[in-house]
Coordinates of C-alpha atoms (C1' of nucleotides) in Angstrom, one line a residue:
Chain A
M1 CA -0.1 -0.1 0.0
G2 CA 2.6 2.4 1.3
N3 CA 4.0 2.1 -2.3
D4 CA 0.9 3.4 -4.3
A5 CA 2.6 6.8 -4.4
I6 CA 0.8 9.6 -5.9
T7 CA 3.0 12.1 -7.6
P8 CA 2.4 15.4 -5.8
R9 CA 0.0 17.7 -7.9
E10 CA 2.5 20.7 -7.3
K11 CA 5.2 18.5 -8.8
D12 CA 3.8 17.3 -12.1
F13 CA -0.1 17.7 -12.6
S14 CA -0.2 15.3 -15.5
Q15 CA 1.3 12.7 -13.6
W16 CA -0.7 13.4 -10.6
Y17 CA -4.0 12.9 -12.7
L18 CA -2.7 9.7 -13.9
D19 CA -1.8 8.3 -10.7
V20 CA -5.0 9.4 -9.0
I21 CA -6.8 7.4 -11.7
K22 CA -4.6 4.5 -11.2
V23 CA -4.7 4.4 -7.3
A24 CA -8.4 5.1 -7.3
E25 CA -8.9 2.2 -9.9
L26 CA -10.9 4.5 -12.3
A27 CA -9.6 3.3 -15.6
D28 CA -6.7 1.7 -17.3
H29 CA -5.1 1.6 -20.7
S30 CA -6.4 -0.8 -23.1
P31 CA -4.2 -3.0 -25.5
V32 CA -5.8 -0.5 -28.3
R33 CA -4.0 2.7 -28.8
G34 CA -5.6 5.6 -27.4
C35 CA -8.6 3.5 -25.9
M36 CA -9.3 3.0 -22.3
V37 CA -10.9 0.7 -20.2
I38 CA -13.3 2.2 -17.6
R39 CA -12.9 0.1 -14.5
P40 CA -15.8 -0.4 -12.1
N41 CA -14.8 2.5 -9.8
G42 CA -14.9 4.7 -12.7
Y43 CA -17.8 3.3 -14.4
A44 CA -19.9 3.7 -11.2
I45 CA -19.2 7.5 -11.3
W46 CA -20.3 7.7 -15.0
E47 CA -23.4 5.9 -14.1
K48 CA -24.1 8.6 -11.6
I49 CA -23.6 11.4 -14.3
Q50 CA -25.7 9.4 -16.8
A51 CA -28.5 9.1 -14.1
G52 CA -28.5 12.8 -13.2
L53 CA -28.5 14.1 -16.5
D54 CA -30.8 11.4 -18.0
R55 CA -33.3 12.5 -15.3
R56 CA -32.9 16.3 -16.3
I57 CA -33.0 15.4 -20.1
K58 CA -36.3 13.7 -19.7
E59 CA -37.7 16.4 -17.4
T60 CA -37.2 18.8 -20.3
G61 CA -39.4 16.7 -22.6
H62 CA -36.6 14.7 -24.5
Q63 CA -36.9 11.0 -25.2
N64 CA -34.1 8.6 -25.5
A65 CA -33.4 6.5 -28.8
Y66 CA -30.8 4.7 -30.4
F67 CA -29.0 5.0 -33.8
P68 CA -26.4 2.9 -35.6
L69 CA -22.9 2.9 -34.9
F70 CA -22.2 2.9 -38.7
I71 CA -22.8 5.9 -40.9
P72 CA -22.6 5.7 -44.6
E73 CA -19.6 7.8 -45.8
S74 CA -21.7 9.7 -48.2
F75 CA -23.9 10.9 -45.2
L76 CA -21.0 12.8 -43.7
K77 CA -20.2 14.6 -47.1
K78 CA -23.6 16.2 -47.2
E79 CA -22.6 19.1 -45.1
A80 CA -19.5 20.6 -46.3
Q81 CA -18.1 21.9 -43.0
H82 CA -19.1 18.9 -41.0
V83 CA -17.1 16.5 -43.2
E84 CA -14.4 19.0 -43.2
G85 CA -14.2 19.1 -39.5
F86 CA -14.5 15.4 -38.8
S87 CA -12.7 13.9 -41.6
P88 CA -9.2 14.0 -40.2
E89 CA -10.3 11.8 -37.3
L90 CA -12.7 9.3 -38.8
A91 CA -12.4 5.5 -38.5
V92 CA -13.8 3.8 -41.6
V93 CA -15.0 0.4 -42.0
T94 CA -14.3 -0.7 -45.7
I95 CA -14.7 -4.6 -45.2
G96 CA -17.9 -6.3 -44.0
G97 CA -18.2 -10.1 -44.0
G98 CA -15.0 -10.6 -45.8
K99 CA -16.0 -8.5 -48.8
T100 CA -15.3 -5.0 -49.7
L101 CA -18.2 -2.8 -49.1
E102 CA -20.0 -1.0 -51.8
E103 CA -20.0 2.3 -49.7
P104 CA -17.6 2.5 -46.6
L105 CA -19.2 2.8 -43.3
V106 CA -17.8 5.5 -40.9
V107 CA -17.8 4.6 -37.2
R108 CA -19.8 7.5 -35.8
P109 CA -17.6 10.4 -34.6
T110 CA -21.1 12.3 -33.7
S111 CA -24.4 11.2 -35.1
E112 CA -26.0 14.4 -36.7
T113 CA -26.0 12.8 -40.2
I114 CA -27.4 9.5 -39.5
I115 CA -30.2 10.9 -37.0
Y116 CA -31.3 13.6 -39.4
S117 CA -31.6 11.1 -42.3
M118 CA -34.2 9.5 -40.0
F119 CA -35.6 12.8 -39.0
S120 CA -36.3 13.7 -42.6
K121 CA -38.7 10.7 -42.4
W122 CA -40.4 11.5 -39.4
V123 CA -40.9 15.1 -39.5
N124 CA -43.7 16.1 -42.1
S125 CA -45.9 18.4 -40.2
Y126 CA -45.3 21.5 -37.8
R127 CA -47.4 19.1 -35.5
D128 CA -44.4 16.7 -35.4
L129 CA -42.5 19.6 -33.8
P130 CA -40.5 20.0 -31.8
L131 CA -38.9 16.8 -32.0
L132 CA -36.6 16.1 -29.0
I133 CA -34.4 13.1 -29.0
N134 CA -31.4 12.1 -27.0
Q135 CA -29.1 9.0 -27.3
W136 CA -26.5 7.7 -25.0
A137 CA -23.8 6.1 -27.1
N138 CA -20.2 5.7 -27.8
V139 CA -18.5 7.4 -30.6
V140 CA -15.0 7.2 -32.2
R141 CA -12.6 10.0 -33.0
W142 CA -9.2 9.1 -34.1
E143 CA -7.2 11.6 -31.9
M144 CA -3.5 12.0 -32.3
R145 CA -2.8 12.4 -28.7
T146 CA -4.9 10.9 -25.9
R147 CA -5.4 11.2 -22.2
L148 CA -7.6 8.9 -20.0
F149 CA -11.0 10.4 -19.7
L150 CA -10.1 13.7 -21.4
R151 CA -9.5 12.7 -24.9
T152 CA -9.8 9.1 -25.8
T153 CA -10.2 7.4 -29.4
E154 CA -13.5 5.8 -28.1
F155 CA -15.5 7.7 -25.6
L156 CA -19.0 7.6 -24.1
W157 CA -21.5 10.5 -24.3
Q158 CA -24.9 11.6 -24.6
E159 CA -25.9 13.5 -27.6
G160 CA -29.4 15.5 -27.9
H161 CA -30.7 16.1 -31.4
T162 CA -33.8 18.3 -31.9
C163 CA -36.1 20.1 -34.4
H164 CA -37.7 23.3 -34.3
T165 CA -40.1 25.3 -36.3
T166 CA -38.2 28.7 -35.8
E167 CA -34.5 29.7 -35.1
A168 CA -35.7 31.3 -31.9
E169 CA -37.2 28.3 -30.6
A170 CA -33.9 26.2 -31.5
E171 CA -31.9 29.0 -29.8
E172 CA -34.1 28.6 -26.7
E173 CA -33.6 24.9 -26.6
V174 CA -29.9 25.2 -27.1
L175 CA -29.7 27.6 -23.9
R176 CA -32.2 25.5 -22.0
I177 CA -29.7 22.7 -22.3
L178 CA -26.7 24.9 -21.6
D179 CA -28.5 25.7 -18.3
L180 CA -29.3 22.1 -17.8
Y181 CA -25.6 21.2 -18.0
A182 CA -24.4 24.0 -15.8
D183 CA -27.0 23.0 -13.2
F184 CA -25.7 19.4 -13.3
V185 CA -22.0 20.3 -13.4
E186 CA -22.2 22.8 -10.7
N187 CA -24.8 21.1 -8.2
E188 CA -24.2 17.4 -8.7
M189 CA -20.4 17.6 -9.6
A190 CA -19.6 20.8 -7.7
V191 CA -17.6 22.2 -10.3
P192 CA -18.3 25.8 -11.2
V193 CA -18.6 26.8 -14.9
L194 CA -18.6 29.5 -17.2
R195 CA -21.4 29.8 -19.8
G196 CA -20.7 31.3 -23.1
L197 CA -20.6 31.4 -26.8
K198 CA -17.7 30.0 -28.6
S199 CA -15.7 31.8 -31.1
D200 CA -15.8 31.0 -34.7
N201 CA -12.7 29.3 -34.5
E202 CA -13.9 26.7 -32.0
R203 CA -17.5 26.5 -33.3
F204 CA -18.9 22.8 -34.0
A205 CA -18.3 21.8 -37.5
G206 CA -21.7 22.8 -39.2
A207 CA -23.1 24.9 -36.4
L208 CA -24.2 28.3 -36.5
R209 CA -23.4 28.9 -33.0
T210 CA -21.9 27.0 -30.4
W211 CA -22.3 27.6 -26.5
S212 CA -20.2 26.0 -24.0
I213 CA -19.6 25.5 -20.3
E214 CA -16.1 25.9 -19.2
A215 CA -14.5 24.7 -15.9
M216 CA -11.1 25.5 -14.4
M217 CA -9.0 22.6 -13.3
Q218 CA -6.6 22.7 -10.3
D219 CA -3.6 23.6 -12.5
G220 CA -5.5 26.6 -13.9
K221 CA -6.3 25.2 -17.4
A222 CA -9.7 25.2 -18.9
L223 CA -11.7 22.2 -19.6
Q224 CA -14.8 22.4 -22.0
A225 CA -17.2 20.4 -20.2
G226 CA -20.4 20.4 -22.3
T227 CA -21.4 22.2 -25.6
S228 CA -24.8 23.0 -27.0
H229 CA -25.0 23.8 -30.7
N230 CA -27.6 25.8 -32.9
L231 CA -27.3 24.1 -36.0
G232 CA -29.6 26.5 -37.8
Q233 CA -30.7 24.9 -41.1
N234 CA -27.3 23.8 -42.0
F235 CA -28.3 20.1 -41.7
S236 CA -32.1 20.2 -42.5
V237 CA -31.3 21.5 -46.0
P238 CA -28.9 18.8 -46.9
F239 CA -30.9 16.2 -45.2
N240 CA -34.2 17.5 -46.3
V241 CA -36.0 17.8 -42.8
R242 CA -38.8 19.7 -43.9
Y243 CA -42.3 20.2 -42.6
Q244 CA -45.5 21.9 -43.7
D245 CA -46.6 24.7 -41.7
Q246 CA -50.0 26.1 -40.8
Q247 CA -50.1 27.9 -44.1
S248 CA -49.3 24.6 -45.9
Q249 CA -45.9 25.9 -47.0
M250 CA -42.7 23.7 -46.7
Q251 CA -40.3 24.8 -44.3
Y252 CA -36.8 23.5 -43.4
A253 CA -36.6 22.6 -39.6
W254 CA -34.4 24.4 -37.3
M255 CA -32.1 22.0 -35.2
T256 CA -29.9 21.8 -32.5
S257 CA -27.4 19.2 -31.0
W258 CA -25.6 19.2 -27.8
G259 CA -23.5 16.6 -25.7
V260 CA -21.4 15.7 -22.7
S261 CA -19.1 12.9 -22.4
T262 CA -17.0 10.7 -20.1
R263 CA -14.5 13.8 -20.1
L264 CA -16.8 15.1 -17.1
V265 CA -15.1 12.1 -15.1
G266 CA -11.8 13.8 -15.8
A267 CA -13.2 17.3 -14.9
L268 CA -14.3 15.7 -11.7
I269 CA -10.8 14.3 -10.9
M270 CA -9.0 17.4 -11.9
A271 CA -11.3 19.9 -10.1
H272 CA -11.4 18.3 -6.6
S273 CA -8.8 15.6 -5.9
D274 CA -5.6 16.1 -3.8
D275 CA -2.3 14.2 -3.2
A276 CA -3.9 11.4 -1.2
G277 CA -6.2 10.4 -4.3
L278 CA -9.6 11.2 -5.5
I279 CA -12.1 13.4 -4.0
C280 CA -15.6 12.7 -5.2
P281 CA -18.5 14.9 -4.3
P282 CA -21.1 13.2 -2.0
R283 CA -23.9 13.5 -4.8
L284 CA -21.8 11.9 -7.2
A285 CA -20.1 9.2 -5.0
P286 CA -21.2 5.7 -5.8
L287 CA -20.3 5.0 -2.0
G288 CA -21.3 8.0 0.3
A289 CA -19.6 6.4 3.3
V290 CA -17.5 3.5 4.3
I291 CA -17.4 2.1 7.8
V292 CA -14.1 0.9 9.2
P293 CA -14.8 -1.2 12.5
I294 CA -11.9 -1.5 14.7
W295 CA -11.3 -4.4 17.1
S296 CA -8.4 -6.0 19.0
S297 CA -10.0 -9.1 20.4
D298 CA -13.1 -11.2 19.6
E299 CA -15.1 -9.8 22.2
D300 CA -14.6 -6.3 20.9
K301 CA -15.3 -7.5 17.3
A302 CA -18.4 -9.2 18.5
A303 CA -19.6 -5.6 19.8
V304 CA -18.3 -3.5 17.0
L305 CA -19.2 -5.6 14.2
P306 CA -23.1 -5.2 14.7
M307 CA -22.8 -1.5 15.7
A308 CA -21.1 -1.1 12.2
Q309 CA -23.9 -2.8 10.8
T310 CA -26.4 -0.6 12.5
I311 CA -24.8 2.5 11.3
A312 CA -24.7 1.0 7.6
D313 CA -28.4 0.4 7.8
A314 CA -29.1 4.0 9.1
L315 CA -27.2 5.3 6.1
R316 CA -28.2 3.0 3.4
P317 CA -31.6 4.8 2.6
F318 CA -30.0 7.8 1.2
T319 CA -26.4 6.8 0.3
G320 CA -24.2 4.0 -0.7
V321 CA -22.4 2.3 2.2
K322 CA -19.9 -0.2 2.9
V323 CA -18.7 -1.9 5.9
D324 CA -14.9 -2.7 5.7
D325 CA -14.6 -5.8 7.7
R326 CA -11.5 -7.1 6.0
E327 CA -9.8 -9.2 8.8
Q328 CA -6.1 -9.1 8.3
M329 CA -5.9 -5.4 7.2
R330 CA -5.2 -2.7 9.9
P331 CA -7.5 0.5 10.1
G332 CA -4.8 2.8 9.1
S333 CA -4.4 0.9 5.7
K334 CA -8.1 1.0 5.2
Y335 CA -8.2 4.6 5.9
A336 CA -5.6 5.4 3.4
E337 CA -7.1 3.1 0.6
W338 CA -10.5 4.8 0.8
E339 CA -9.1 8.1 0.7
Q340 CA -7.3 7.2 -2.5
R341 CA -10.8 6.1 -3.8
G342 CA -12.5 9.4 -2.8
I343 CA -15.1 8.1 -0.3
P344 CA -16.7 11.3 1.0
I345 CA -17.2 10.1 4.7
R346 CA -15.3 7.5 6.6
I347 CA -17.0 6.5 9.9
E348 CA -14.7 4.7 12.5
V349 CA -16.3 2.4 15.1
G350 CA -14.2 0.9 17.8
P351 CA -14.8 -0.7 21.3
K352 CA -14.5 2.8 22.9
D353 CA -17.0 4.3 20.5
V354 CA -19.5 1.2 21.2
A355 CA -19.2 2.0 25.1
K356 CA -20.2 5.6 24.6
A357 CA -22.7 4.8 21.9
Q358 CA -20.7 7.0 19.4
C359 CA -18.4 6.6 16.3
V360 CA -16.0 8.9 14.6
M361 CA -16.9 10.6 11.3
V362 CA -14.2 11.8 9.0
R363 CA -14.6 13.9 6.0
R364 CA -12.4 13.1 2.9
D365 CA -11.7 16.5 1.7
T366 CA -10.7 18.2 5.1
R367 CA -10.0 14.9 7.0
K368 CA -11.9 16.5 10.1
K369 CA -12.7 14.1 12.7
E370 CA -15.9 14.4 14.6
F371 CA -17.5 12.2 17.3
V372 CA -21.2 11.7 16.5
P373 CA -23.7 9.6 18.6
I374 CA -24.9 6.7 17.0
D375 CA -28.5 7.6 17.0
G376 CA -27.9 10.6 15.1
I377 CA -25.6 9.2 12.6
A378 CA -28.1 9.3 9.6
N379 CA -28.7 13.0 10.1
A380 CA -25.1 13.7 10.7
V381 CA -23.8 12.0 7.6
R382 CA -26.6 13.6 5.4
A383 CA -25.8 17.0 7.0
E384 CA -22.1 16.5 6.5
H385 CA -22.4 15.2 2.8
E386 CA -24.4 18.5 2.0
Q387 CA -21.8 20.8 3.8
M388 CA -19.1 18.8 2.1
Q389 CA -20.9 19.3 -1.3
R390 CA -21.2 23.1 -0.7
D391 CA -17.7 23.4 0.3
L392 CA -16.3 21.5 -2.6
F393 CA -18.2 23.9 -5.0
Q394 CA -17.2 26.9 -3.1
R395 CA -13.5 26.0 -3.0
A396 CA -13.4 25.4 -6.6
L397 CA -15.1 28.7 -7.1
D398 CA -12.7 30.4 -5.0
F399 CA -10.0 29.0 -7.0
R400 CA -11.4 30.1 -10.1
T401 CA -11.9 33.6 -8.9
T402 CA -8.3 34.0 -7.4
H403 CA -7.3 32.5 -10.9
T404 CA -9.1 34.9 -13.0
R405 CA -7.6 38.2 -14.0
E406 CA -8.8 41.4 -15.8
I407 CA -6.2 42.1 -18.5
D408 CA -6.2 45.5 -20.5
T409 CA -3.1 45.6 -22.5
W410 CA -1.0 43.3 -24.8
D411 CA 2.1 43.5 -22.6
E412 CA 0.1 42.5 -19.6
F413 CA -1.3 39.8 -21.6
V414 CA 1.8 38.3 -22.7
A415 CA 3.2 38.6 -19.0
W416 CA 0.1 36.9 -17.7
C417 CA 0.7 33.9 -20.4
G418 CA 4.1 33.4 -19.0
A419 CA 2.5 32.4 -15.8
A420 CA -0.5 30.9 -17.5
Q421 CA -2.6 30.1 -14.7
G422 CA -6.2 30.4 -15.0
F423 CA -8.5 32.6 -17.1
G424 CA -8.0 36.0 -18.4
L425 CA -10.8 38.3 -19.0
A426 CA -9.6 40.5 -21.9
H427 CA -11.1 42.5 -24.8
W428 CA -11.3 40.8 -28.4
C429 CA -12.4 42.7 -31.4
G430 CA -14.2 39.5 -32.7
D431 CA -11.8 38.9 -35.6
S432 CA -10.8 35.1 -36.1
G433 CA -7.5 36.2 -37.2
C434 CA -6.8 37.9 -33.9
E435 CA -7.5 35.1 -31.9
A436 CA -5.3 32.9 -34.3
K437 CA -2.5 35.1 -33.7
V438 CA -2.8 35.1 -30.0
K439 CA -3.1 31.3 -30.2
E440 CA 0.1 31.2 -32.2
E441 CA 2.0 33.4 -30.1
T442 CA 0.7 32.4 -26.5
K443 CA -1.1 29.1 -27.0
V444 CA -4.0 30.9 -25.2
T445 CA -7.3 30.8 -26.9
I446 CA -10.6 32.1 -26.2
R447 CA -12.7 29.7 -24.0
N448 CA -15.9 31.7 -24.5
R449 CA -17.9 34.9 -24.6
P450 CA -19.7 35.3 -21.4
I451 CA -23.5 34.7 -21.9
E452 CA -24.4 37.6 -19.9
Y453 CA -22.8 40.0 -22.4
V454 CA -23.8 38.1 -25.3
Q455 CA -27.4 38.1 -24.2
G456 CA -27.1 41.7 -23.0
T457 CA -28.2 41.0 -19.4
K458 CA -24.9 42.6 -18.3
K459 CA -24.2 46.0 -19.6
A460 CA -21.6 46.1 -22.2
E461 CA -18.2 47.3 -21.2
P462 CA -16.5 48.8 -24.3
G463 CA -12.9 48.3 -24.8
R464 CA -10.0 47.7 -27.1
C465 CA -9.0 44.4 -28.5
I466 CA -5.6 43.4 -26.8
K467 CA -4.2 42.3 -29.9
C468 CA -5.4 44.8 -32.6
N469 CA -6.7 47.6 -30.5
G470 CA -9.9 47.4 -32.4
A471 CA -13.2 48.2 -30.7
S472 CA -14.8 45.6 -28.4
A473 CA -18.0 45.7 -26.6
Y474 CA -17.1 43.4 -23.8
P475 CA -14.3 41.2 -22.4
V476 CA -14.1 37.5 -23.1
Y477 CA -12.5 34.5 -21.3
W478 CA -9.1 33.4 -22.5
G479 CA -7.4 30.5 -21.2
I480 CA -5.1 27.4 -22.1
A481 CA -7.5 24.6 -22.8
Y482 CA -7.3 20.8 -22.4
Chain B
rC1 C1' 2.9 13.1 -37.2
rG2 C1' 7.8 15.9 -35.5
rG3 C1' 11.1 16.7 -30.9
rG4 C1' 12.5 14.5 -26.1
rG5 C1' 11.8 10.6 -22.3
rU6 C1' 10.4 5.7 -20.5
rG7 C1' 9.3 0.2 -21.0
rU8 C1' 12.7 -5.5 -16.3
rA9 C1' 7.2 -9.4 -11.1
rG10 C1' 0.7 -6.4 -9.7
rC11 C1' 3.2 -1.2 -8.5
rG12 C1' 7.9 1.5 -7.9
rC13 C1' 12.8 0.7 -9.4
rA14 C1' 18.2 -1.5 -9.9
rG15 C1' 21.0 -4.4 -13.3
rC16 C1' 22.6 -2.4 -19.5
rC17 C1' 28.1 1.7 -20.3
rU18 C1' 32.4 -2.8 -19.6
rG19 C1' 27.3 -9.5 -23.0
rG20 C1' 27.6 -15.1 -19.2
rU21 C1' 20.8 -16.5 -18.8
rA22 C1' 17.7 -11.5 -13.3
rG23 C1' 17.4 -8.6 -8.4
rC24 C1' 15.7 -5.1 -4.5
rG25 C1' 11.3 -2.5 -1.9
rC26 C1' 6.1 -2.6 -1.4
rG27 C1' 2.0 -5.7 -2.7
rC28 C1' 0.3 -11.0 -3.2
rC29 C1' -0.2 -16.4 -0.9
rU30 C1' 0.6 -19.6 4.0
rG31 C1' 1.1 -19.5 9.3
rC32 C1' 1.6 -17.0 13.8
rU33 C1' 1.2 -11.9 15.7
rU34 C1' -1.2 -7.2 15.2
rU35 C1' -5.5 -4.0 14.5
rG36 C1' -8.0 3.9 17.1
rG37 C1' -3.4 6.5 10.7
rG38 C1' 0.0 2.6 5.9
rU39 C1' 1.6 -3.9 12.3
rG40 C1' 5.9 -7.6 13.2
rC41 C1' 8.2 -12.3 12.3
rA42 C1' 8.9 -16.7 9.4
rG43 C1' 8.1 -19.2 5.0
rG44 C1' 6.5 -19.0 -0.3
rA45 C1' 4.8 -17.8 -5.4
rU46 C1' 5.3 -14.6 -9.5
rG47 C1' 8.9 -12.6 -15.1
rU48 C1' 8.8 -15.4 -22.4
rC49 C1' 13.5 -8.3 -19.2
rG50 C1' 7.2 -4.5 -24.4
rG51 C1' 7.4 -7.2 -29.4
rA52 C1' 10.2 -9.0 -33.9
rG53 C1' 14.6 -9.6 -36.2
rG54 C1' 19.9 -9.6 -36.1
rU55 C1' 25.3 -9.7 -34.1
rU56 C1' 27.4 -13.7 -30.8
rC57 C1' 29.2 -19.9 -28.4
rG58 C1' 26.1 -16.8 -25.3
rA59 C1' 21.7 -10.7 -25.4
rA60 C1' 17.8 -7.6 -20.2
rU61 C1' 22.8 -5.7 -21.7
rC62 C1' 25.2 -4.4 -28.4
rC63 C1' 22.6 -3.2 -33.6
rU64 C1' 17.8 -2.7 -36.7
rC65 C1' 13.0 -2.5 -36.9
rU66 C1' 8.4 -2.2 -34.3
rC67 C1' 4.6 -1.3 -30.4
rA68 C1' 2.7 1.2 -26.1
rC69 C1' 2.8 5.0 -22.5
rC70 C1' 4.5 10.1 -20.6
rC71 C1' 6.1 15.4 -21.7
rC72 C1' 6.3 19.3 -25.5
rG73 C1' 4.3 21.0 -30.3
rA74 C1' 0.3 20.7 -34.6
rC75 C1' -5.5 18.6 -34.0
rC76 C1' -9.7 18.0 -30.8
rA77 C1' -15.2 17.0 -26.6

RNA sequence: CGGGGUGUAGCGCAGCCUGGUAGCGCGCCUGCUUUGGGUGCAGGAUGUCGGAGGUUCGAAUCCUCUCACCCCGACCA
């Protein structure tokens, strides 16, 4: 055990991240390049993410469906920007059943084309709209450089696809989903996000507009945690998704697509964990508490184990619980192991506690110990969970706040890039060329344009583009992205 | 795909320069011991030295190729 060393976060963030994944047994490298095996501990977290999102997606009127893994190559080509954006990273099947296929099949990198080919059959009347579909699936993108959870050749995700009668309605949907994602990531994952509009350079291939939520990791880098695209009529035209309106006129539908992926697990790890291992927010923890009974004699054991079970029974109604009654292992080893795995609450029960009808409750993130009467344990754990959930969010928010700087001049910007820790809030004229130049010179890109400014709920703050000094209505978020 | 690095037991590493057929710590198994922050003792198992070729009487060690991973760049959720 003592050897499952985790590289200190300060020393080497990338290695620390990989070490946490290893000791917490979240994932493993597969025999196939760039692919990962999601181990039970990691998959359980993904299942919690799925559950939380699936509920929200259904509550907003969407239905789940499933579309094929294989997409005829020609489908991708129907939307020029779409195929241009994805062709470098496609996996293509050319042989089936030992014979060369008439038409190569692309392993989906995303499902717009195959889904919209079906939508064109299903949508005939304005009465068929809105059409609100979601699918949980795996997708494949042949990435050059991969990292566990953050970017793998194959990953799991959810992709929503909707059709509407007007652009405004589509935009409403796109923003509803953006809020849905923000709500989930902030409240369940305890990771604060910035909602905003992507610049043209980072827009989804084939979209009119791409909105995103951006999170800051503990190394100050930005992670795009979710995207929501207004596709306009860019796909409804080539895929002929048309409906008859109330005036009997044929109209092309306005469409949206949006998704979040197993990348969220990476966000979770990098946002909260520490040098002792994973820290999982209570609402997302498959196991909310672990109980470690302590004994040194058979008599003690006979008293302690039932008490541990009693506590477990009290907690089970609202959280996952495990009694760690492994015989040969000492308590200290168990503590260390459960800390690596990120279990939010540890409860220690020994003979002394049994005598006093109490137990010791320890929080994973702070490691603060507290004596709690047995008969109040359920409420105590529940309250501690809630507090921990809030604290994790607040800590992440504070981190982001202290690592966000307003920057006015290019010199200042360059100096800030040297340190490159966190987000810079700086003006931008709106020109792609300026953004490209900045990226070339500093590796920093625009994360997004704050939704408050884009929508005008926050008053414009005119300024000068840090790169070209051109006019700018409001500052945007800059940062180094994962 | 370019530059750099690493691959030896489950994990972390030594051995490689100066070829002679593999070792250490932790973990694992057995027994006893111990159990409120990574117990102690004794015994034991585990490697086609990332893979393929070559040089050699002999290769973990030298040469060539290849694969994977990590870091940095170009691309991306």
